[in-house]
PDB file of C-alpha atoms and ligand atoms in Angstrom:
ATOM      1  CA  MET V  12     108.127  97.910 112.676  1.00  0.00           C
ATOM      2  CA  ARG V  13     106.060 100.397 110.715  1.00  0.00           C
ATOM      3  CA  LYS V  14     103.116  98.848 108.861  1.00  0.00           C
ATOM      4  CA  PRO V  15     103.277  99.602 105.122  1.00  0.00           C
ATOM      5  CA  PHE V  16     100.674 102.127 104.033  1.00  0.00           C
ATOM      6  CA  VAL V  17      99.303 102.784 100.545  1.00  0.00           C
ATOM      7  CA  ALA V  18      96.654 105.391  99.784  1.00  0.00           C
ATOM      8  CA  GLY V  19      95.025 106.247  96.473  1.00  0.00           C
ATOM      9  CA  ASN V  20      94.348 109.939  95.956  1.00  0.00           C
ATOM     10  CA  TRP V  21      91.737 110.067  93.223  1.00  0.00           C
ATOM     11  CA  LYS V  22      91.916 113.884  93.054  1.00  0.00           C
ATOM     12  CA  MET V  23      89.047 115.412  91.017  1.00  0.00           C
ATOM     13  CA  ASN V  24      88.193 112.206  89.174  1.00  0.00           C
ATOM     14  CA  LYS V  25      85.191 109.842  89.151  1.00  0.00           C
ATOM     15  CA  THR V  26      81.521 110.601  89.590  1.00  0.00           C
ATOM     16  CA  ALA V  27      79.779 108.599  92.310  1.00  0.00           C
ATOM     17  CA  ALA V  28      78.636 106.067  89.719  1.00  0.00           C
ATOM     18  CA  GLU V  29      82.174 105.724  88.357  1.00  0.00           C
ATOM     19  CA  ALA V  30      83.548 105.484  91.893  1.00  0.00           C
ATOM     20  CA  ARG V  31      81.226 102.562  92.660  1.00  0.00           C
ATOM     21  CA  GLU V  32      82.418 100.843  89.504  1.00  0.00           C
ATOM     22  CA  LEU V  33      86.095 101.291  90.402  1.00  0.00           C
ATOM     23  CA  VAL V  34      85.559 100.126  93.988  1.00  0.00           C
ATOM     24  CA  SER V  35      83.703  97.037  92.776  1.00  0.00           C
ATOM     25  CA  GLN V  36      86.809  96.159  90.734  1.00  0.00           C
ATOM     26  CA  LEU V  37      89.189  96.935  93.609  1.00  0.00           C
ATOM     27  CA  LEU V  38      87.426  95.181  96.486  1.00  0.00           C
ATOM     28  CA  GLY V  39      88.389  91.575  95.760  1.00  0.00           C
ATOM     29  CA  PRO V  40      92.045  92.159  94.861  1.00  0.00           C
ATOM     30  CA  LEU V  41      92.651  94.565  97.763  1.00  0.00           C
ATOM     31  CA  MET V  42      90.920  92.383 100.344  1.00  0.00           C
ATOM     32  CA  ASP V  43      93.279  89.539  99.426  1.00  0.00           C
ATOM     33  CA  ILE V  44      96.350  91.584 100.379  1.00  0.00           C
ATOM     34  CA  ARG V  45      97.394  91.331 104.041  1.00  0.00           C
ATOM     35  CA  GLY V  46      99.853  93.351 106.056  1.00  0.00           C
ATOM     36  CA  VAL V  47      99.305  96.675 104.284  1.00  0.00           C
ATOM     37  CA  GLU V  48      97.155  99.581 105.472  1.00  0.00           C
ATOM     38  CA  LYS V  49      95.089 100.486 102.377  1.00  0.00           C
ATOM     39  CA  VAL V  50      93.121 103.675 101.946  1.00  0.00           C
ATOM     40  CA  LEU V  51      90.985 105.114  99.150  1.00  0.00           C
ATOM     41  CA  CYS V  52      90.513 108.887  98.917  1.00  0.00           C
ATOM     42  CA  PRO V  53      87.740 109.691  96.414  1.00  0.00           C
ATOM     43  CA  PRO V  54      86.181 113.144  95.981  1.00  0.00           C
ATOM     44  CA  PHE V  55      83.735 114.286  98.692  1.00  0.00           C
ATOM     45  CA  THR V  56      80.719 113.540  96.481  1.00  0.00           C
ATOM     46  CA  SER V  57      81.644 109.851  96.284  1.00  0.00           C
ATOM     47  CA  LEU V  58      82.515 109.284  99.957  1.00  0.00           C
ATOM     48  CA  PHE V  59      79.016 108.192 100.944  1.00  0.00           C
ATOM     49  CA  ALA V  60      78.678 105.703  98.095  1.00  0.00           C
ATOM     50  CA  VAL V  61      82.152 104.290  98.629  1.00  0.00           C
ATOM     51  CA  ALA V  62      81.801 104.087 102.439  1.00  0.00           C
ATOM     52  CA  SER V  63      78.865 101.710 102.156  1.00  0.00           C
ATOM     53  CA  MET V  64      80.894  99.426  99.870  1.00  0.00           C
ATOM     54  CA  LEU V  65      83.937  99.274 102.168  1.00  0.00           C
ATOM     55  CA  ASN V  66      82.137  97.966 105.280  1.00  0.00           C
ATOM     56  CA  ASP V  67      84.148  95.102 106.814  1.00  0.00           C
ATOM     57  CA  SER V  68      86.597  95.132 103.898  1.00  0.00           C
ATOM     58  CA  GLY V  69      89.589  96.296 105.930  1.00  0.00           C
ATOM     59  CA  ILE V  70      90.033  99.097 103.380  1.00  0.00           C
ATOM     60  CA  GLY V  71      90.067 102.600 104.830  1.00  0.00           C
ATOM     61  CA  LEU V  72      88.370 105.688 103.459  1.00  0.00           C
ATOM     62  CA  GLY V  73      89.879 109.159 103.391  1.00  0.00           C
ATOM     63  CA  ALA V  74      88.893 112.663 102.334  1.00  0.00           C
ATOM     64  CA  GLN V  75      91.241 114.779 100.231  1.00  0.00           C
ATOM     65  CA  ASP V  76      90.949 117.887 102.410  1.00  0.00           C
ATOM     66  CA  MET V  77      88.740 119.503 105.056  1.00  0.00           C
ATOM     67  CA  HIS V  78      88.309 122.803 106.847  1.00  0.00           C
ATOM     68  CA  TRP V  79      89.610 123.335 110.392  1.00  0.00           C
ATOM     69  CA  GLU V  80      86.458 124.971 111.768  1.00  0.00           C
ATOM     70  CA  GLU V  81      83.715 122.789 113.249  1.00  0.00           C
ATOM     71  CA  LYS V  82      80.889 124.558 111.398  1.00  0.00           C
ATOM     72  CA  GLY V  83      79.654 127.896 110.170  1.00  0.00           C
ATOM     73  CA  ALA V  84      79.592 130.274 107.243  1.00  0.00           C
ATOM     74  CA  PHE V  85      82.308 128.738 105.056  1.00  0.00           C
ATOM     75  CA  THR V  86      80.570 128.211 101.722  1.00  0.00           C
ATOM     76  CA  GLY V  87      81.902 125.245  99.816  1.00  0.00           C
ATOM     77  CA  GLU V  88      83.886 123.806 102.730  1.00  0.00           C
ATOM     78  CA  ILE V  89      83.571 120.473 104.532  1.00  0.00           C
ATOM     79  CA  SER V  90      83.962 120.213 108.321  1.00  0.00           C
ATOM     80  CA  PRO V  91      85.970 117.633 110.275  1.00  0.00           C
ATOM     81  CA  GLY V  92      82.755 116.251 111.759  1.00  0.00           C
ATOM     82  CA  MET V  93      81.331 115.707 108.260  1.00  0.00           C
ATOM     83  CA  VAL V  94      84.492 113.895 107.226  1.00  0.00           C
ATOM     84  CA  LYS V  95      84.569 111.804 110.406  1.00  0.00           C
ATOM     85  CA  GLU V  96      81.023 110.536 109.762  1.00  0.00           C
ATOM     86  CA  LEU V  97      82.330 108.636 106.746  1.00  0.00           C
ATOM     87  CA  CYS V  98      86.143 108.522 106.933  1.00  0.00           C
ATOM     88  CA  ASN V  99      89.032 107.679 109.215  1.00  0.00           C
ATOM     89  CA  TYR V 100      91.696 109.439 107.155  1.00  0.00           C
ATOM     90  CA  VAL V 101      92.204 112.850 105.607  1.00  0.00           C
ATOM     91  CA  ILE V 102      94.861 114.176 103.214  1.00  0.00           C
ATOM     92  CA  LEU V 103      96.137 117.590 104.302  1.00  0.00           C
ATOM     93  CA  GLY V 104      98.351 120.137 102.588  1.00  0.00           C
ATOM     94  CA  HIS V 105      98.545 118.430  99.212  1.00  0.00           C
ATOM     95  CA  SER V 106     100.748 120.477  96.873  1.00  0.00           C
ATOM     96  CA  GLU V 107      97.772 121.080  94.572  1.00  0.00           C
ATOM     97  CA  ARG V 108      95.945 122.721  97.488  1.00  0.00           C
ATOM     98  CA  ARG V 109      99.033 124.768  98.282  1.00  0.00           C
ATOM     99  CA  THR V 110      99.616 125.786  94.649  1.00  0.00           C
ATOM    100  CA  TYR V 111      96.090 126.393  93.345  1.00  0.00           C
ATOM    101  CA  PHE V 112      94.150 127.250  96.497  1.00  0.00           C
ATOM    102  CA  GLY V 113      96.642 129.252  98.512  1.00  0.00           C
ATOM    103  CA  GLU V 114      97.017 126.799 101.365  1.00  0.00           C
ATOM    104  CA  THR V 115      99.771 127.811 103.784  1.00  0.00           C
ATOM    105  CA  ASP V 116     101.734 125.892 106.396  1.00  0.00           C
ATOM    106  CA  SER V 117      99.698 127.605 109.075  1.00  0.00           C
ATOM    107  CA  MET V 118      96.412 126.436 107.501  1.00  0.00           C
ATOM    108  CA  VAL V 119      97.821 122.928 107.233  1.00  0.00           C
ATOM    109  CA  ASN V 120      98.701 123.078 110.926  1.00  0.00           C
ATOM    110  CA  LYS V 121      95.177 124.158 111.920  1.00  0.00           C
ATOM    111  CA  LYS V 122      93.727 121.313 109.858  1.00  0.00           C
ATOM    112  CA  LEU V 123      96.159 118.856 111.425  1.00  0.00           C
ATOM    113  CA  GLN V 124      95.218 119.921 114.965  1.00  0.00           C
ATOM    114  CA  THR V 125      91.522 119.469 114.144  1.00  0.00           C
ATOM    115  CA  ALA V 126      92.069 116.121 112.439  1.00  0.00           C
ATOM    116  CA  LEU V 127      93.869 114.744 115.500  1.00  0.00           C
ATOM    117  CA  LYS V 128      91.135 116.079 117.779  1.00  0.00           C
ATOM    118  CA  HIS V 129      88.534 114.219 115.693  1.00  0.00           C
ATOM    119  CA  ASP V 130      90.566 111.020 115.719  1.00  0.00           C
ATOM    120  CA  LEU V 131      91.179 111.164 111.983  1.00  0.00           C
ATOM    121  CA  THR V 132      94.502 109.868 110.660  1.00  0.00           C
ATOM    122  CA  PRO V 133      96.053 112.829 108.851  1.00  0.00           C
ATOM    123  CA  ILE V 134      98.198 112.256 105.768  1.00  0.00           C
ATOM    124  CA  VAL V 135     100.259 115.445 105.660  1.00  0.00           C
ATOM    125  CA  CYS V 136     101.900 116.213 102.309  1.00  0.00           C
ATOM    126  CA  VAL V 137     105.203 118.021 101.896  1.00  0.00           C
ATOM    127  CA  GLY V 138     107.539 118.466  98.949  1.00  0.00           C
ATOM    128  CA  GLU V 139     109.538 120.950  96.939  1.00  0.00           C
ATOM    129  CA  THR V 140     108.778 122.432  93.506  1.00  0.00           C
ATOM    130  CA  LEU V 141     110.999 121.888  90.463  1.00  0.00           C
ATOM    131  CA  ASP V 142     112.521 125.308  90.910  1.00  0.00           C
ATOM    132  CA  GLU V 143     113.310 124.626  94.563  1.00  0.00           C
ATOM    133  CA  TYR V 144     114.721 121.203  93.676  1.00  0.00           C
ATOM    134  CA  GLU V 145     116.959 122.597  90.955  1.00  0.00           C
ATOM    135  CA  SER V 146     118.255 125.330  93.208  1.00  0.00           C
ATOM    136  CA  GLY V 147     119.175 122.802  95.903  1.00  0.00           C
ATOM    137  CA  ARG V 148     116.540 123.970  98.383  1.00  0.00           C
ATOM    138  CA  THR V 149     114.764 120.644  98.990  1.00  0.00           C
ATOM    139  CA  SER V 150     115.836 120.300 102.640  1.00  0.00           C
ATOM    140  CA  GLU V 151     115.062 123.913 103.479  1.00  0.00           C
ATOM    141  CA  VAL V 152     111.545 123.740 101.994  1.00  0.00           C
ATOM    142  CA  VAL V 153     110.645 120.343 103.419  1.00  0.00           C
ATOM    143  CA  LEU V 154     111.969 121.314 106.861  1.00  0.00           C
ATOM    144  CA  ARG V 155     109.860 124.477 106.863  1.00  0.00           C
ATOM    145  CA  GLN V 156     106.752 122.529 105.854  1.00  0.00           C
ATOM    146  CA  ILE V 157     107.347 119.929 108.590  1.00  0.00           C
ATOM    147  CA  ASN V 158     108.288 122.386 111.336  1.00  0.00           C
ATOM    148  CA  LEU V 159     105.358 124.745 110.702  1.00  0.00           C
ATOM    149  CA  GLY V 160     102.798 122.218 109.489  1.00  0.00           C
ATOM    150  CA  LEU V 161     103.396 119.814 112.379  1.00  0.00           C
ATOM    151  CA  ALA V 162     103.975 122.431 115.091  1.00  0.00           C
ATOM    152  CA  ASP V 163     102.331 122.186 118.508  1.00  0.00           C
ATOM    153  CA  VAL V 164     101.341 118.549 118.250  1.00  0.00           C
ATOM    154  CA  ALA V 165     101.586 116.548 121.484  1.00  0.00           C
ATOM    155  CA  PRO V 166     104.332 113.938 121.074  1.00  0.00           C
ATOM    156  CA  ALA V 167     101.875 111.264 122.243  1.00  0.00           C
ATOM    157  CA  SER V 168      99.604 111.957 119.215  1.00  0.00           C
ATOM    158  CA  ALA V 169     102.426 112.269 116.718  1.00  0.00           C
ATOM    159  CA  SER V 170     102.726 108.587 115.832  1.00  0.00           C
ATOM    160  CA  ARG V 171      99.200 108.752 114.346  1.00  0.00           C
ATOM    161  CA  ILE V 172     100.375 111.204 111.701  1.00  0.00           C
ATOM    162  CA  VAL V 173     101.347 109.895 108.281  1.00  0.00           C
ATOM    163  CA  VAL V 174     103.701 112.106 106.258  1.00  0.00           C
ATOM    164  CA  ALA V 175     103.774 111.967 102.456  1.00  0.00           C
ATOM    165  CA  TYR V 176     106.856 113.302 100.702  1.00  0.00           C
ATOM    166  CA  GLU V 177     105.650 114.335  97.268  1.00  0.00           C
ATOM    167  CA  PRO V 178     108.176 116.320  95.248  1.00  0.00           C
ATOM    168  CA  VAL V 179     105.990 118.578  93.104  1.00  0.00           C
ATOM    169  CA  TRP V 180     108.164 117.936  90.035  1.00  0.00           C
ATOM    170  CA  ALA V 181     107.315 114.241  90.242  1.00  0.00           C
ATOM    171  CA  ILE V 182     103.537 114.615  90.535  1.00  0.00           C
ATOM    172  CA  GLY V 183     101.635 113.677  87.405  1.00  0.00           C
ATOM    173  CA  THR V 184     104.753 114.125  85.277  1.00  0.00           C
ATOM    174  CA  GLY V 185     105.758 110.499  84.793  1.00  0.00           C
ATOM    175  CA  LYS V 186     109.149 111.542  86.180  1.00  0.00           C
ATOM    176  CA  ALA V 187     109.243 109.828  89.541  1.00  0.00           C
ATOM    177  CA  SER V 188     112.045 110.509  91.985  1.00  0.00           C
ATOM    178  CA  SER V 189     114.565 107.688  92.267  1.00  0.00           C
ATOM    179  CA  GLY V 190     114.071 105.412  95.260  1.00  0.00           C
ATOM    180  CA  GLU V 191     117.461 106.474  96.520  1.00  0.00           C
ATOM    181  CA  ASN V 192     116.703 110.205  96.345  1.00  0.00           C
ATOM    182  CA  ALA V 193     113.340 109.830  98.097  1.00  0.00           C
ATOM    183  CA  ASN V 194     114.894 107.578 100.741  1.00  0.00           C
ATOM    184  CA  ALA V 195     117.531 110.226 101.442  1.00  0.00           C
ATOM    185  CA  VAL V 196     114.910 112.966 101.925  1.00  0.00           C
ATOM    186  CA  HIS V 197     112.890 110.670 104.205  1.00  0.00           C
ATOM    187  CA  GLY V 198     115.869 109.484 106.242  1.00  0.00           C
ATOM    188  CA  GLN V 199     118.095 112.548 106.313  1.00  0.00           C
ATOM    189  CA  VAL V 200     115.572 115.386 106.349  1.00  0.00           C
ATOM    190  CA  ILE V 201     112.068 114.331 107.387  1.00  0.00           C
ATOM    191  CA  ARG V 202     112.666 111.719 110.085  1.00  0.00           C
ATOM    192  CA  PRO V 203     115.350 113.756 111.870  1.00  0.00           C
ATOM    193  CA  ALA V 204     112.957 116.734 111.842  1.00  0.00           C
ATOM    194  CA  LEU V 205     110.195 114.535 113.300  1.00  0.00           C
ATOM    195  CA  SER V 206     112.633 113.314 115.923  1.00  0.00           C
ATOM    196  CA  ARG V 207     113.470 116.883 116.967  1.00  0.00           C
ATOM    197  CA  LEU V 208     109.743 117.673 117.234  1.00  0.00           C
ATOM    198  CA  PHE V 209     108.458 114.505 118.898  1.00  0.00           C
ATOM    199  CA  GLY V 210     111.438 112.525 120.159  1.00  0.00           C
ATOM    200  CA  GLU V 211     113.215 109.638 118.503  1.00  0.00           C
ATOM    201  CA  GLU V 212     110.802 106.887 119.538  1.00  0.00           C
ATOM    202  CA  ASN V 213     107.706 108.688 118.247  1.00  0.00           C
ATOM    203  CA  ALA V 214     109.525 109.697 115.064  1.00  0.00           C
ATOM    204  CA  GLN V 215     110.442 106.075 114.379  1.00  0.00           C
ATOM    205  CA  ALA V 216     106.742 105.130 114.541  1.00  0.00           C
ATOM    206  CA  ILE V 217     105.592 107.691 111.949  1.00  0.00           C
ATOM    207  CA  ARG V 218     105.012 106.332 108.439  1.00  0.00           C
ATOM    208  CA  ILE V 219     106.629 108.397 105.681  1.00  0.00           C
ATOM    209  CA  LEU V 220     105.173 107.747 102.223  1.00  0.00           C
ATOM    210  CA  TYR V 221     106.563 108.654  98.839  1.00  0.00           C
ATOM    211  CA  GLY V 222     104.249 110.148  96.200  1.00  0.00           C
ATOM    212  CA  GLY V 223     104.816 111.278  92.616  1.00  0.00           C
ATOM    213  CA  SER V 224     104.345 109.132  89.507  1.00  0.00           C
ATOM    214  CA  VAL V 225     104.274 105.852  91.446  1.00  0.00           C
ATOM    215  CA  THR V 226     103.270 102.977  89.154  1.00  0.00           C
ATOM    216  CA  ALA V 227     103.109  99.193  89.380  1.00  0.00           C
ATOM    217  CA  ALA V 228     106.398  99.163  87.470  1.00  0.00           C
ATOM    218  CA  ASN V 229     108.403 101.388  89.840  1.00  0.00           C
ATOM    219  CA  ALA V 230     106.640 100.723  93.187  1.00  0.00           C
ATOM    220  CA  SER V 231     109.076  98.103  94.487  1.00  0.00           C
ATOM    221  CA  GLU V 232     112.022 100.420  93.869  1.00  0.00           C
ATOM    222  CA  PHE V 233     110.490 102.666  96.536  1.00  0.00           C
ATOM    223  CA  PHE V 234     109.256  99.964  98.905  1.00  0.00           C
ATOM    224  CA  GLN V 235     112.720  98.355  99.037  1.00  0.00           C
ATOM    225  CA  GLN V 236     114.090 101.502 100.636  1.00  0.00           C
ATOM    226  CA  PRO V 237     114.333 101.329 104.440  1.00  0.00           C
ATOM    227  CA  GLU V 238     112.925 104.812 105.039  1.00  0.00           C
ATOM    228  CA  ILE V 239     109.984 104.563 102.615  1.00  0.00           C
ATOM    229  CA  ASP V 240     106.946 103.124 104.372  1.00  0.00           C
ATOM    230  CA  GLY V 241     104.463 103.240 101.520  1.00  0.00           C
ATOM    231  CA  ALA V 242     103.029 105.428  98.810  1.00  0.00           C
ATOM    232  CA  LEU V 243     100.450 108.091  98.093  1.00  0.00           C
ATOM    233  CA  VAL V 244      99.337 107.244  94.576  1.00  0.00           C
ATOM    234  CA  GLY V 245      97.532 109.590  92.195  1.00  0.00           C
ATOM    235  CA  GLY V 246      96.943 108.619  88.555  1.00  0.00           C
ATOM    236  CA  ALA V 247      97.741 104.930  89.009  1.00  0.00           C
ATOM    237  CA  SER V 248      95.120 104.635  91.771  1.00  0.00           C
ATOM    238  CA  LEU V 249      92.380 105.161  89.165  1.00  0.00           C
ATOM    239  CA  LYS V 250      93.173 101.819  87.535  1.00  0.00           C
ATOM    240  CA  ALA V 251      92.091  98.815  89.603  1.00  0.00           C
ATOM    241  CA  GLU V 252      94.745  96.327  88.508  1.00  0.00           C
ATOM    242  CA  GLU V 253      97.541  98.848  88.630  1.00  0.00           C
ATOM    243  CA  PHE V 254      96.626 100.064  92.124  1.00  0.00           C
ATOM    244  CA  ALA V 255      96.227  96.500  93.436  1.00  0.00           C
ATOM    245  CA  ALA V 256      99.682  95.669  92.044  1.00  0.00           C
ATOM    246  CA  ILE V 257     101.176  98.644  93.930  1.00  0.00           C
ATOM    247  CA  VAL V 258      99.508  97.594  97.193  1.00  0.00           C
ATOM    248  CA  ARG V 259     100.742  94.025  96.645  1.00  0.00           C
ATOM    249  CA  ALA V 260     104.290  95.294  96.147  1.00  0.00           C
ATOM    250  CA  ALA V 261     104.059  97.152  99.474  1.00  0.00           C
ATOM    251  CA  GLY V 262     103.141  93.896 101.230  1.00  0.00           C
ATOM    252  CA  ARG V 263     106.211  92.036  99.985  1.00  0.00           C
TER     253      ARG V 263
HETATM  254  P1  LIG F 318     100.585 110.987  90.611  1.00  0.00           P
HETATM  255  O1  LIG F 318     100.732 109.585  91.189  1.00  0.00           O
HETATM  256  O2  LIG F 318      99.506 111.079  89.597  1.00  0.00           O
HETATM  257  O3  LIG F 318     101.895 111.534  90.179  1.00  0.00           O
HETATM  258  O4  LIG F 318     100.090 111.909  91.838  1.00  0.00           O
HETATM  259  C1  LIG F 318     100.742 111.849  93.045  1.00  0.00           C
HETATM  260  C2  LIG F 318      99.950 112.596  94.036  1.00  0.00           C
HETATM  261  O5  LIG F 318      99.850 113.811  93.986  1.00  0.00           O
HETATM  262  C3  LIG F 318      99.241 111.825  95.067  1.00  0.00           C
HETATM  263  O6  LIG F 318      98.737 112.666  96.051  1.00  0.00           O
END
C-alpha cells in the first residue's frame, strides 16, 4: 500500500509574512487529516519562517529546487545542505524550471543523486507540453524524462523517490487532465519504466502524483484512480480551505 501524498507548490508566491499567515490558517485543518503525507513547498525566503511553525505538526516542508553542488561560486543558488537544514523534501525538474531556466534531464539527474545522498525526499516532475501531447508524443517524452532523470539510482533508494506527472498543458490553465488519462500515463508509461529501472517491487512502492489544475472540485476524480497516489498542487495550494479539502480527499 502506497501512502497518499499531497504537496503544495507555492511557486513564486507569498512573502515570509504572507507565508506565516497562510500556514497559520492551514495548520489546524491539515493536522486533523490522518493517513496522508502532506508537504508545503514555499519559496526559499519563507522556509525558515514556515519551518518553525511546522514543528511537531506532522506536515513536511520542501524546497522548490536546489543545486547539485555542495557549495561554491554559484551565485543565486541554494545547496542541498542548506535545504536539508530546514526541509525533508525537494521538488526537482519542475516544468517551469525546464522551460524558463533551461533545466535538462541530466541536471535533474545530478540534483536527484544529491538529494538522495542528503536524505531528502525528491519529488521529480515529468510531463509533456501541449505540442507534444497533440502530436501523440506523451509516452516518448515522459519515458525520456524518467530514463534520463532517474538514471543510475540504486534500486534500494528508489522507493524514496516521488514522481509527479504534470502535463505542461494542464498547469495553471484550468484544463486538468482527466483522471482516466492521467491514470493511463501513470500505469502504462511511468510505472513500467520505473519497474524496468528498479525492479517491480521497488516500482510498486514509488508514489506517482498527478499535477496540473488540481482543485477541491476535481481532486477525488484523480484520487479514485488506482495508479494515482496523490497530487502536486499549485494555485489551489495558496488557499487554505481549498488545499485542506484536497488533502482530505486524498485521505478518503
Ligand atoms: P497548478 O495546480 O496551478 O496548475 O500548478 C500545478 C503545478 O505546477 C504544481 O507543481
